[in-house]
Coordinates of N, CA and C in Angstrom, one line a residue:
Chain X
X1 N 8.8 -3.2 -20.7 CA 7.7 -2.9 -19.8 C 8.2 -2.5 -18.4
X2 N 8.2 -1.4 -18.5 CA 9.5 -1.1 -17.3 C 8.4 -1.0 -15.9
X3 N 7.5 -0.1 -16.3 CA 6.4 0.1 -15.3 C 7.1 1.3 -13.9
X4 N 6.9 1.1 -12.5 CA 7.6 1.9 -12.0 C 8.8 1.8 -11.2
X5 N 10.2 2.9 -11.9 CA 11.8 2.5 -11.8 C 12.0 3.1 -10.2
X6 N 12.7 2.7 -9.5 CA 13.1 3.0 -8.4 C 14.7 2.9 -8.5
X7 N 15.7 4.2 -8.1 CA 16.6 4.3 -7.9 C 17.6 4.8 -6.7
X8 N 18.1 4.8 -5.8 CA 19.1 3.3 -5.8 C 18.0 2.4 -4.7
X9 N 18.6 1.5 -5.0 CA 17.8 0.1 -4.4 C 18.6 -0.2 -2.9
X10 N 19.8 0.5 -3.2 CA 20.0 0.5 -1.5 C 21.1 1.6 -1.1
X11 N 20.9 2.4 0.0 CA 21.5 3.2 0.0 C 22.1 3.8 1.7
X12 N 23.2 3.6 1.8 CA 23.6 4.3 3.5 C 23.4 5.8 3.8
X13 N 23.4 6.2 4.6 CA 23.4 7.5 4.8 C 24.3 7.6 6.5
X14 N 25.0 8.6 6.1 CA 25.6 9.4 7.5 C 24.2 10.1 8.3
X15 N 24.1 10.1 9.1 CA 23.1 11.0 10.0 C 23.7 12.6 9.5
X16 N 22.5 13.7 9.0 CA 22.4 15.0 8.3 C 23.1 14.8 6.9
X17 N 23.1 13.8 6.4 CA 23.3 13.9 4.5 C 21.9 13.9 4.1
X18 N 22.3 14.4 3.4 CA 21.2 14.5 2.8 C 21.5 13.7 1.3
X19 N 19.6 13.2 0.7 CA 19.7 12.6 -0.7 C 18.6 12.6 -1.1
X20 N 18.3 11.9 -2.6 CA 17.3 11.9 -3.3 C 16.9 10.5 -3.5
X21 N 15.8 10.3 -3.1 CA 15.0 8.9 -4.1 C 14.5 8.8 -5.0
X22 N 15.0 8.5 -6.2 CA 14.1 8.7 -7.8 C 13.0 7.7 -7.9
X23 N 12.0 8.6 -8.6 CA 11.1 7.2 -9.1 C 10.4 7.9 -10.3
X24 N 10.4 6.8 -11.2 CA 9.9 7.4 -12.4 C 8.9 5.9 -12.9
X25 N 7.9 6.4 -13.6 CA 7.2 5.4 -14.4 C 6.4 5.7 -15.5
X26 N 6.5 4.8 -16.0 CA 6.2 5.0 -18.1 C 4.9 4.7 -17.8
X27 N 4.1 4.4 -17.4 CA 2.3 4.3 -17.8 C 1.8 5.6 -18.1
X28 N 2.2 6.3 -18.0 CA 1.4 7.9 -18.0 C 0.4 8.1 -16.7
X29 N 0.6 7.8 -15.9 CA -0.5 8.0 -14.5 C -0.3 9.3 -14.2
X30 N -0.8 9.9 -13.4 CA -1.1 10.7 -13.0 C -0.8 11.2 -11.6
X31 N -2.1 10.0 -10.7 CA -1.6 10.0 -9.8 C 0.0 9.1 -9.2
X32 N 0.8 9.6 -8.3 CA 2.0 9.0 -7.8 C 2.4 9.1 -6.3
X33 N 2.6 8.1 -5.6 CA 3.0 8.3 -4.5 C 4.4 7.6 -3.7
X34 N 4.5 8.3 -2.8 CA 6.0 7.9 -1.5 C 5.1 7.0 -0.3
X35 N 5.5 5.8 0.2 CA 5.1 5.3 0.9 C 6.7 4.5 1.7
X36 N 6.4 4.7 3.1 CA 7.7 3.9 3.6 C 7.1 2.5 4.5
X37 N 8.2 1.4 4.9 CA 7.7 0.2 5.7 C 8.3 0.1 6.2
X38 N 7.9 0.2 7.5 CA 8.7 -0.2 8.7 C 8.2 -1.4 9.3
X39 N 9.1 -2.4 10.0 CA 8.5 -3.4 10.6 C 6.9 -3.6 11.7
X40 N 5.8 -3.4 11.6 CA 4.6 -3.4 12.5 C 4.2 -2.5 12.2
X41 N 4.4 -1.8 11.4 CA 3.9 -0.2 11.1 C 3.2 -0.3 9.6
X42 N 3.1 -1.3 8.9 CA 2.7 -1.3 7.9 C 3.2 0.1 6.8
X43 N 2.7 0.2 5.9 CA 2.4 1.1 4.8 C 2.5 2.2 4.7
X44 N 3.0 3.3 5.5 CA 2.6 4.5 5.8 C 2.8 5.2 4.7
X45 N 1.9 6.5 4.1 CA 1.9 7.6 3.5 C 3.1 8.8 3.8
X46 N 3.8 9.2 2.8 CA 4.6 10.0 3.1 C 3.9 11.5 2.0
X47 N 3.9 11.6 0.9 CA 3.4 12.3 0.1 C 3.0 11.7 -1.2
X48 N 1.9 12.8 -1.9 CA 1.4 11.7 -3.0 C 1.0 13.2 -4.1
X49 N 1.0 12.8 -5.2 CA 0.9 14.1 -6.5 C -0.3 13.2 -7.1
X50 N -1.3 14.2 -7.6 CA -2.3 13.9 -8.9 C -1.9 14.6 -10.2
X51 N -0.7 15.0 -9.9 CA 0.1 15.8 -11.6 C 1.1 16.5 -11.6
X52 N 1.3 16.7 -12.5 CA 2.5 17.4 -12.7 C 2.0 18.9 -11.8
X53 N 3.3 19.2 -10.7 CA 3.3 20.6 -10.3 C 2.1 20.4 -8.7
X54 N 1.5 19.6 -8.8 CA 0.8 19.3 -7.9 C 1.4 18.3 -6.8
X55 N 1.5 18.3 -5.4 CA 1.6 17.3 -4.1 C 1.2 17.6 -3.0
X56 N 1.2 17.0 -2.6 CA 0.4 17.0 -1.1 C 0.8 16.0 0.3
X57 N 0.6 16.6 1.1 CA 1.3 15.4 2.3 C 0.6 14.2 2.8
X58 N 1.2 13.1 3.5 CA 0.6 11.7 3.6 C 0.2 12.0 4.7
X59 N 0.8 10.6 5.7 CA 0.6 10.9 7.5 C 1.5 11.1 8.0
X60 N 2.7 11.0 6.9 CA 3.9 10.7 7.8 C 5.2 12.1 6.7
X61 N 5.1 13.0 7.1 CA 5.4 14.0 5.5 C 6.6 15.0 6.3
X62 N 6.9 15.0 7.8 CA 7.7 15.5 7.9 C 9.3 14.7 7.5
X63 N 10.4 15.8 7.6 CA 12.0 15.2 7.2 C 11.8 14.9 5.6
X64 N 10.6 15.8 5.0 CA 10.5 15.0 3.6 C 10.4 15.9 2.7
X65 N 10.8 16.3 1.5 CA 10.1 17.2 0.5 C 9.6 16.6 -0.6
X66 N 9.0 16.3 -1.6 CA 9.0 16.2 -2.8 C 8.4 17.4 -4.1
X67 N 8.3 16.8 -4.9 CA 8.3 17.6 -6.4 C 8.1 16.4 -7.3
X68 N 7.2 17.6 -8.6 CA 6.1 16.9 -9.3 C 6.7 17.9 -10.7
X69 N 7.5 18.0 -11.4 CA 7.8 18.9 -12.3 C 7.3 17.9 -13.8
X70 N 7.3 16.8 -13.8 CA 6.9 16.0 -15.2 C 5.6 14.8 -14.4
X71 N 5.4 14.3 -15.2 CA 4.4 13.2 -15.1 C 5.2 12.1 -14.6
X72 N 5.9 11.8 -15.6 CA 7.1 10.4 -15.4 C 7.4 10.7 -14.3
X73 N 8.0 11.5 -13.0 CA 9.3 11.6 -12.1 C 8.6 11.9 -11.0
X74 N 8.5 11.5 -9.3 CA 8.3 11.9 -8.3 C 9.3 11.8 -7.2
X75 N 10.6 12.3 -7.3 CA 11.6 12.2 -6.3 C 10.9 12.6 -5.0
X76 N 12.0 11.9 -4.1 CA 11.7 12.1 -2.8 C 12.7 12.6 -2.6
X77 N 13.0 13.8 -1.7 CA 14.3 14.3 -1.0 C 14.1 14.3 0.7
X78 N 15.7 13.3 1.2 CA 15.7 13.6 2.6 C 16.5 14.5 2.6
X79 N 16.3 16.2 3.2 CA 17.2 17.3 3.5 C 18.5 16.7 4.4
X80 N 18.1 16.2 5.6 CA 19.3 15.9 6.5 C 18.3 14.9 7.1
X81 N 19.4 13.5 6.8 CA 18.5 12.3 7.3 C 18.9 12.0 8.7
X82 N 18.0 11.3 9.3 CA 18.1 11.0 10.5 C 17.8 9.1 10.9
X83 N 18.2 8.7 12.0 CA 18.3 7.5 11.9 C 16.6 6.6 12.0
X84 N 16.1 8.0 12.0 CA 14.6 7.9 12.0 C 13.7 7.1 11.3
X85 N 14.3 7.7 10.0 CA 14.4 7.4 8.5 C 14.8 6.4 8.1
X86 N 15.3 5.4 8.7 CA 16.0 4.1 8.3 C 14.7 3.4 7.9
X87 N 14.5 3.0 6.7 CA 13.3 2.5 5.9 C 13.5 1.5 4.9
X88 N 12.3 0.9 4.7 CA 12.3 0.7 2.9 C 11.1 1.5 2.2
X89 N 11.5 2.2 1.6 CA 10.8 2.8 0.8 C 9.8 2.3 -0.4
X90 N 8.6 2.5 -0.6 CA 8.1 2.3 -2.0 C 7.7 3.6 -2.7
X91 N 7.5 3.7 -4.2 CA 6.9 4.7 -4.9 C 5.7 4.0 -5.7
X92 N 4.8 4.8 -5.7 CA 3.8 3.9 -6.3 C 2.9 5.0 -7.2
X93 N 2.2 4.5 -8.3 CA 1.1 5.4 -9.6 C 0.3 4.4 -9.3
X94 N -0.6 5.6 -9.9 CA -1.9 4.8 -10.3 C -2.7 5.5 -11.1
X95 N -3.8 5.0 -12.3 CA -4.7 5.8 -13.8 C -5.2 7.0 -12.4
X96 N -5.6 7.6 -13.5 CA -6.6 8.9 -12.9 C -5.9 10.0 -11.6
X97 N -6.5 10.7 -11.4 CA -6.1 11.8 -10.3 C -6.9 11.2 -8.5
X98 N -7.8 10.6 -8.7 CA -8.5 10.0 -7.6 C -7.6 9.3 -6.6
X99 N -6.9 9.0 -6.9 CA -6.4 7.7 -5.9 C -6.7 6.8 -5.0
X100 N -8.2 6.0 -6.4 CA -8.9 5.0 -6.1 C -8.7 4.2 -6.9
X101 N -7.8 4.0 -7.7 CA -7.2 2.9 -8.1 C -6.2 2.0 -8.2
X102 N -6.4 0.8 -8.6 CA -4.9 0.0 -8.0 C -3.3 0.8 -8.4
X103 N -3.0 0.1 -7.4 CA -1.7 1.1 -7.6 C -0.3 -0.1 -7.7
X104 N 0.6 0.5 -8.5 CA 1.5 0.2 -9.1 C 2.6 0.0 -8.3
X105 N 3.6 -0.7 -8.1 CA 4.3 -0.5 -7.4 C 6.0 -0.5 -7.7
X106 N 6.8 0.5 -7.4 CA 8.6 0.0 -7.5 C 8.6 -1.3 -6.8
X107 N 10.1 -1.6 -6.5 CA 10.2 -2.6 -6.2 C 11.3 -2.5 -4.9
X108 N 10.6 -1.1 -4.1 CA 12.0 -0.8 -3.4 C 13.0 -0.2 -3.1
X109 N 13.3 0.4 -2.2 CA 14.6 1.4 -1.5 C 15.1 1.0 -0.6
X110 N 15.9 0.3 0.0 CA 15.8 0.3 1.5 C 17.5 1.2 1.8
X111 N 16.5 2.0 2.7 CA 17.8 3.5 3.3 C 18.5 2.9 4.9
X112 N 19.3 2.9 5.5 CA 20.0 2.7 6.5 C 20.8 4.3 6.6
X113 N 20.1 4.8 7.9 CA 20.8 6.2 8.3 C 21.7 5.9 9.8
X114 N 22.4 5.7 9.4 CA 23.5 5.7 10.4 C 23.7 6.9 11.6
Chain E
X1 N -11.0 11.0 10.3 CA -10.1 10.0 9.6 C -9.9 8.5 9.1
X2 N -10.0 8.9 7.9 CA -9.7 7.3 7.4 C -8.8 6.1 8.2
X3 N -9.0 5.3 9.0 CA -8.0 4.2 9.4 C -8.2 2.6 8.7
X4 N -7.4 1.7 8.7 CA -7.6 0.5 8.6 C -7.1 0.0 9.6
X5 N -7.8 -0.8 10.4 CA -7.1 -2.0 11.2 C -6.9 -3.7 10.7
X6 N -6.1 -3.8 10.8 CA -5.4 -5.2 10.7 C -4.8 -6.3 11.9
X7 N -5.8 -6.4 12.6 CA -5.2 -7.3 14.6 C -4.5 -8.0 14.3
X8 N -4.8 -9.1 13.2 CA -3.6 -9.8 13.3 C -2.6 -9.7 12.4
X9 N -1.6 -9.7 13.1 CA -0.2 -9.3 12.9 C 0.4 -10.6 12.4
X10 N 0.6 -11.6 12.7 CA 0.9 -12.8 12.6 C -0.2 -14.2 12.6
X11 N -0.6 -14.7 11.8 CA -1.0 -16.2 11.4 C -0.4 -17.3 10.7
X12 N 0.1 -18.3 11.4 CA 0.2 -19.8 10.9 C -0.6 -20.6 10.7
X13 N -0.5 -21.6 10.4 CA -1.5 -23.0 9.5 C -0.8 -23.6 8.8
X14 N -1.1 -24.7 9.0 CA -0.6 -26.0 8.0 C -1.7 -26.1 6.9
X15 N -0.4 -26.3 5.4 CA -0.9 -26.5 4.5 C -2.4 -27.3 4.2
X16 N -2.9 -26.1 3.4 CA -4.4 -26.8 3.2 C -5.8 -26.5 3.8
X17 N -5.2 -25.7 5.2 CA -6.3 -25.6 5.9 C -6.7 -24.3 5.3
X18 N -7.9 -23.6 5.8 CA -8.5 -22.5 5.2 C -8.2 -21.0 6.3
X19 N -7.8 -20.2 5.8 CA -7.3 -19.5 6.9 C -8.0 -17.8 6.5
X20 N -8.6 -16.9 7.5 CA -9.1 -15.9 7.1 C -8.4 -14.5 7.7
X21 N -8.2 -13.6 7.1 CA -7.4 -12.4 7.1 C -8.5 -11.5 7.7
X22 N -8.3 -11.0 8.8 CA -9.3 -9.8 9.1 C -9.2 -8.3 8.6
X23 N -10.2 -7.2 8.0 CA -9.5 -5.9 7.6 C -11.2 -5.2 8.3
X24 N -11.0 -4.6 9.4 CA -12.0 -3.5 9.7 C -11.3 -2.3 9.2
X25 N -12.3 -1.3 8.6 CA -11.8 -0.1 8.2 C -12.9 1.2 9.1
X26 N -12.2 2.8 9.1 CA -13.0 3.4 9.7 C -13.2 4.3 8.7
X27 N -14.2 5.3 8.2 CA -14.5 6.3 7.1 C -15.4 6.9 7.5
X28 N -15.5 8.6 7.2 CA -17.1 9.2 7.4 C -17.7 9.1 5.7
X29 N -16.7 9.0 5.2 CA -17.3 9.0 3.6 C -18.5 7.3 3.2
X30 N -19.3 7.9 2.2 CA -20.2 6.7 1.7 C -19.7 5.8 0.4
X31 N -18.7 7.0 0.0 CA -18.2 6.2 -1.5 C -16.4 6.3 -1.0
X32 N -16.5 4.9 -0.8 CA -14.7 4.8 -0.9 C -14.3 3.4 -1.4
X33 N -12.9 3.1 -1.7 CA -12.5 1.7 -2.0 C -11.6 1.5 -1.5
X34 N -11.6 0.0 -1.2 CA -10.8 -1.1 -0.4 C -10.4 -2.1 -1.1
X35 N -8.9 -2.3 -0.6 CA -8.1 -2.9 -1.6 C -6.9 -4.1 -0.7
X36 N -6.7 -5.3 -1.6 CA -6.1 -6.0 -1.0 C -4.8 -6.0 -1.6
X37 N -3.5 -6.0 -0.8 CA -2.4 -6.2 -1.6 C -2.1 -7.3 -0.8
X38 N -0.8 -7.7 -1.5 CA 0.2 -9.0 -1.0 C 1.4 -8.4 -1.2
X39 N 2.7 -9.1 -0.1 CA 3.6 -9.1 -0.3 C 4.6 -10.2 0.2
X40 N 5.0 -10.7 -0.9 CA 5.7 -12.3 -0.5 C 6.9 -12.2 -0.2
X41 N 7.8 -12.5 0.6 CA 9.2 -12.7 1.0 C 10.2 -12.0 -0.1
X42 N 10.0 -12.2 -1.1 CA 10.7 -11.3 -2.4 C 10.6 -9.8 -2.1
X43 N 9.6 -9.3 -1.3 CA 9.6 -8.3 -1.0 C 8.6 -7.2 -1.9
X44 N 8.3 -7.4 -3.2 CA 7.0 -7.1 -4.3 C 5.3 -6.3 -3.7
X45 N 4.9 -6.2 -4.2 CA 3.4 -5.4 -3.6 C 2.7 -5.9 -4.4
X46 N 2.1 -6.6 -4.6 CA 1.3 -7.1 -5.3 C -0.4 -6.8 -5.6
X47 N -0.8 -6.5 -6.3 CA -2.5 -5.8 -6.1 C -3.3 -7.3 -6.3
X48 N -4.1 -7.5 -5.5 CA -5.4 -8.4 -5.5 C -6.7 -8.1 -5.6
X49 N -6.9 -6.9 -5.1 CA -8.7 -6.2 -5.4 C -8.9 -5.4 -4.5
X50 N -9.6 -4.8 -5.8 CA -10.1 -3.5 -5.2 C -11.9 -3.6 -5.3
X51 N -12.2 -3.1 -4.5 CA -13.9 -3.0 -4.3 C -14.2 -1.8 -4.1
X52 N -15.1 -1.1 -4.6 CA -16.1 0.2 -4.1 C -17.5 -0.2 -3.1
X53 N -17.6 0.6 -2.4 CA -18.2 0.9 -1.0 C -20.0 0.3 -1.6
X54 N -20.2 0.6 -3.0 CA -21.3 0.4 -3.3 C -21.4 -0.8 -3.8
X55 N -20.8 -1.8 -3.8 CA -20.8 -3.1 -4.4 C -20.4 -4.0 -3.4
X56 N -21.3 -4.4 -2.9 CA -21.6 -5.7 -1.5 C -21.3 -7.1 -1.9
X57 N -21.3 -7.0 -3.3 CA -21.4 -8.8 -3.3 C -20.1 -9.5 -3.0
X58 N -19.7 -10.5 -2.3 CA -18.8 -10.9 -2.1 C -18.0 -11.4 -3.7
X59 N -16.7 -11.5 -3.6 CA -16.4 -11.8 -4.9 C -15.2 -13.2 -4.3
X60 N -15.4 -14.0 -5.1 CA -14.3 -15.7 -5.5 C -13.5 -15.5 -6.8
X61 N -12.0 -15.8 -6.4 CA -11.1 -15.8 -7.7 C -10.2 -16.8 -7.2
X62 N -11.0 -18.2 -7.8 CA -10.0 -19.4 -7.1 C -9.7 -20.0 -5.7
X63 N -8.9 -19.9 -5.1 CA -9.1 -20.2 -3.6 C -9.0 -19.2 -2.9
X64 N -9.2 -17.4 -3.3 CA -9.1 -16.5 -3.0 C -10.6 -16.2 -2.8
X65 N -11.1 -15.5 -1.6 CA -12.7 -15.3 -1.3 C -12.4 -13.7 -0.6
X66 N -13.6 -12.5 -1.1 CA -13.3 -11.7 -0.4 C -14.8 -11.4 0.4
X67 N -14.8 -11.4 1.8 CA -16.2 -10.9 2.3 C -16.4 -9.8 2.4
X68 N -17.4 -8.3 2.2 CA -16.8 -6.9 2.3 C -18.8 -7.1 2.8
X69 N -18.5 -6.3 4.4 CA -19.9 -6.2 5.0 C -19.7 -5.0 5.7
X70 N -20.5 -3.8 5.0 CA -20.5 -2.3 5.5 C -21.6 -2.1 6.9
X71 N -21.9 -3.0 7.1 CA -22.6 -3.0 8.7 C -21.6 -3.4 9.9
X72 N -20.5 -3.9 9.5 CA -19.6 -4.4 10.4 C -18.4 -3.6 10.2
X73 N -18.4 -2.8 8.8 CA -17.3 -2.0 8.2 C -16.2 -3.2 8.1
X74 N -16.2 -4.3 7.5 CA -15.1 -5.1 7.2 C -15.2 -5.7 6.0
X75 N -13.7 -6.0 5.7 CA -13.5 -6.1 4.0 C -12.6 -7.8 4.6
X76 N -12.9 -8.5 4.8 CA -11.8 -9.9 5.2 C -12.3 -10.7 4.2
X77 N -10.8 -11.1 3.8 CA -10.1 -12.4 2.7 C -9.5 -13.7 3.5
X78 N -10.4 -14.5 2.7 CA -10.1 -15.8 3.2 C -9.1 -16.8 1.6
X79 N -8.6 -17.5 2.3 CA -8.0 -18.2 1.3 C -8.0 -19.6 1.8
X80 N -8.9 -20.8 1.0 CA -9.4 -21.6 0.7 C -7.9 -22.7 0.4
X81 N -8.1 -23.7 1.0 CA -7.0 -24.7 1.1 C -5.6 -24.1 0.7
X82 N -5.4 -23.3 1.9 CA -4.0 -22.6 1.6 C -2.6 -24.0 1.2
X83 N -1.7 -23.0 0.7 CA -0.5 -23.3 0.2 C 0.8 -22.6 0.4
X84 N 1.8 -23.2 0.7 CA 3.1 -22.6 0.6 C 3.0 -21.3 0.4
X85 N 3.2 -21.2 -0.9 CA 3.3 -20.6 -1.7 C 2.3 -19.2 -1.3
X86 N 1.2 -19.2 -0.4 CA 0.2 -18.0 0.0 C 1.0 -17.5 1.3
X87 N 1.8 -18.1 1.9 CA 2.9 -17.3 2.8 C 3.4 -15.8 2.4
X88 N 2.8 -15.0 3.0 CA 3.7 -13.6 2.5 C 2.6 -12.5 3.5
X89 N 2.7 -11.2 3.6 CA 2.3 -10.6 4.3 C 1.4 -9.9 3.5
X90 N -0.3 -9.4 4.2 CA -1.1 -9.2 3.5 C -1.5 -7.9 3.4
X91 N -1.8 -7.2 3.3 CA -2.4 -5.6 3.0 C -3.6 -5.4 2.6
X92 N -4.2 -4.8 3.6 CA -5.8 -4.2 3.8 C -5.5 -2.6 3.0
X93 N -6.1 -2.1 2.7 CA -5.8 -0.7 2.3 C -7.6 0.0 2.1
X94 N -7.5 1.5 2.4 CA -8.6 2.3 2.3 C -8.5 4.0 1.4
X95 N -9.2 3.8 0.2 CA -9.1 5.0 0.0 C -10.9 6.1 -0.2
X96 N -10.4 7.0 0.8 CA -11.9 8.1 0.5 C -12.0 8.8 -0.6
X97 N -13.5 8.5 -1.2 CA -13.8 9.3 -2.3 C -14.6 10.5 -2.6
X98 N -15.0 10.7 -1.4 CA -16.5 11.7 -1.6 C -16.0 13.1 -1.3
X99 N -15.4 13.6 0.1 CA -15.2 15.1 0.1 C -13.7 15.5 -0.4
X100 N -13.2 14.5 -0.9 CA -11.9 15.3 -1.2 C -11.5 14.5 -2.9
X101 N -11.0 15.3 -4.1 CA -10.8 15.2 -5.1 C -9.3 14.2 -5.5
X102 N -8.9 14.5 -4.5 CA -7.6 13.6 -4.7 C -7.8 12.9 -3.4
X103 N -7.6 11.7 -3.1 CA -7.4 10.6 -2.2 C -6.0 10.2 -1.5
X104 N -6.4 10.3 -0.4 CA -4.6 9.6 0.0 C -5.4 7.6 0.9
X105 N -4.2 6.7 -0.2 CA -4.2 5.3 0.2 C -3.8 5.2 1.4
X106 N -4.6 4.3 2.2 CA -4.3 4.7 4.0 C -4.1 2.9 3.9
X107 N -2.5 2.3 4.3 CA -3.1 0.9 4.5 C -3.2 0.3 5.7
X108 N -3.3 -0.7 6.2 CA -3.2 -1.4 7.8 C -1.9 -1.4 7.7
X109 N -1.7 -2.2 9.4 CA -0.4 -2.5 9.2 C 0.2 -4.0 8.5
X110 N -0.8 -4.8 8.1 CA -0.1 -5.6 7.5 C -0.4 -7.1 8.4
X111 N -0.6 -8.4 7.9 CA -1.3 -9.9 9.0 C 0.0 -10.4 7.7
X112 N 1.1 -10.9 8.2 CA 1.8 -12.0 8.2 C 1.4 -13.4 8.2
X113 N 1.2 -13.6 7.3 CA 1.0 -15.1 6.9 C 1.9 -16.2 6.4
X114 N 2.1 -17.5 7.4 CA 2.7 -18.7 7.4 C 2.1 -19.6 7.4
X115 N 2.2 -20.3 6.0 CA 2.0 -21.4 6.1 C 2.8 -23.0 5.8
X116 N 2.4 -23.8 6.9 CA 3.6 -24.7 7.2 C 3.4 -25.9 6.4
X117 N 4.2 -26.5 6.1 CA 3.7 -28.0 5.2 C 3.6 -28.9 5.9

């Protein structure tokens, strides 16, 4: 019962490397989103998909791209990270396209951009 | 635009006492839901409840109580003879349902909770 996989769970970055955040989950949801946490900043929205081929931006969606090519998969890509970006990351689903339902959560990224 | 606020940032209390989480939220929408997460030292996101805008009645699940009063626009969880173990940081969250087909989850920033033995 894997629910939603998050890949790597921790990861350095040089300032301008660039990388990917995988996240995949077996429920079949639909909707899926990128959310980062910074200390006093709570929760913030980064991008969020209701389907395959479909995404849209959060509050916080610059330095960010993503893609929606399967159900299962919502990678996050930093083009060229910046020390900005030093986060912990979550990815999260949830049933339906609304994203008014409870939502699922990884268990986690945390990025250090050097 | 949708916001949540969350003022307090930090709460302590000794075990036992009853301690209440504040969540004002702002919306132009009439149908939206509000949702409580947790997150305990482990680091986890835990889902506690979700409510829709059209259901007032307060809801109890054990020493967990949630008050949700749309004249004040606040959704605040109280937890009833806290414990250790309810130490972890709490999550208000708001999502709009009415003018837009897909929703983006907006959360607070989060009321750190400590409780001491």
């Amino acid at each position: 019962n894997a629910g939603v996989t998050q890949t790597p769970k921790f990861q350095v970055l040089k300032t301008g490397q660039s990388m990917t955040l995988q996240c995949a989950q077996d429920m079949n949801h639909e909707y899926m989103s990128w959310y980062r946490q910074d200390p006093g900043m709570g929760l913030r929205l980064i991008h969020y998909s209701v389907g395959a081929g479909i995404t849209d931006q959060g509050e916080v969606p610059n330095g960010y791209n993503v893609s929606r090519s399967t159900t299962e998969d919502f990678p996050l890509r930093l083009l060229s990270a910046a020390p900005s970006q030093t986060s912990v990351y979550f990815c999260a689903s949830s049933y339906g396209t609304s994203g008014t339902g409870e939502l699922f959560f990884g268990e986690g990224s945390r990025l250090t951009v050097l | 635009a949708q916001k949540v606020t969350q003022a307090q940032t930090e709460i302590s209390v000794v075990e036992k006492e009853d301690v209440t989480l504040d969540c004002v939220y702002e919306t132009r929408d009439t149908t939206y839901y509000l949702f409580w997460y947790k997150q305990p030292p482990s680091g986890e996101l835990v889902f506690l409840i979700r409510r829709n805008s059209f259901d007032e009645q307060n809801e109890i699940s054990g020493r967990y109580s949630w008050n949700f009063q749309k004249s004040t626009s606040s959704f605040n969880f109280t937890i009833t003879a806290s414990q250790v173990v309810d130490s972890a940081v709490y999550f208000c969250a708001l999502s709009e349902a009415e003018y837009s087909s897909a929703s983006k989850i907006i959360f607070g920033s989060g009321t750190r909770l400590s409780i001491r033995p």
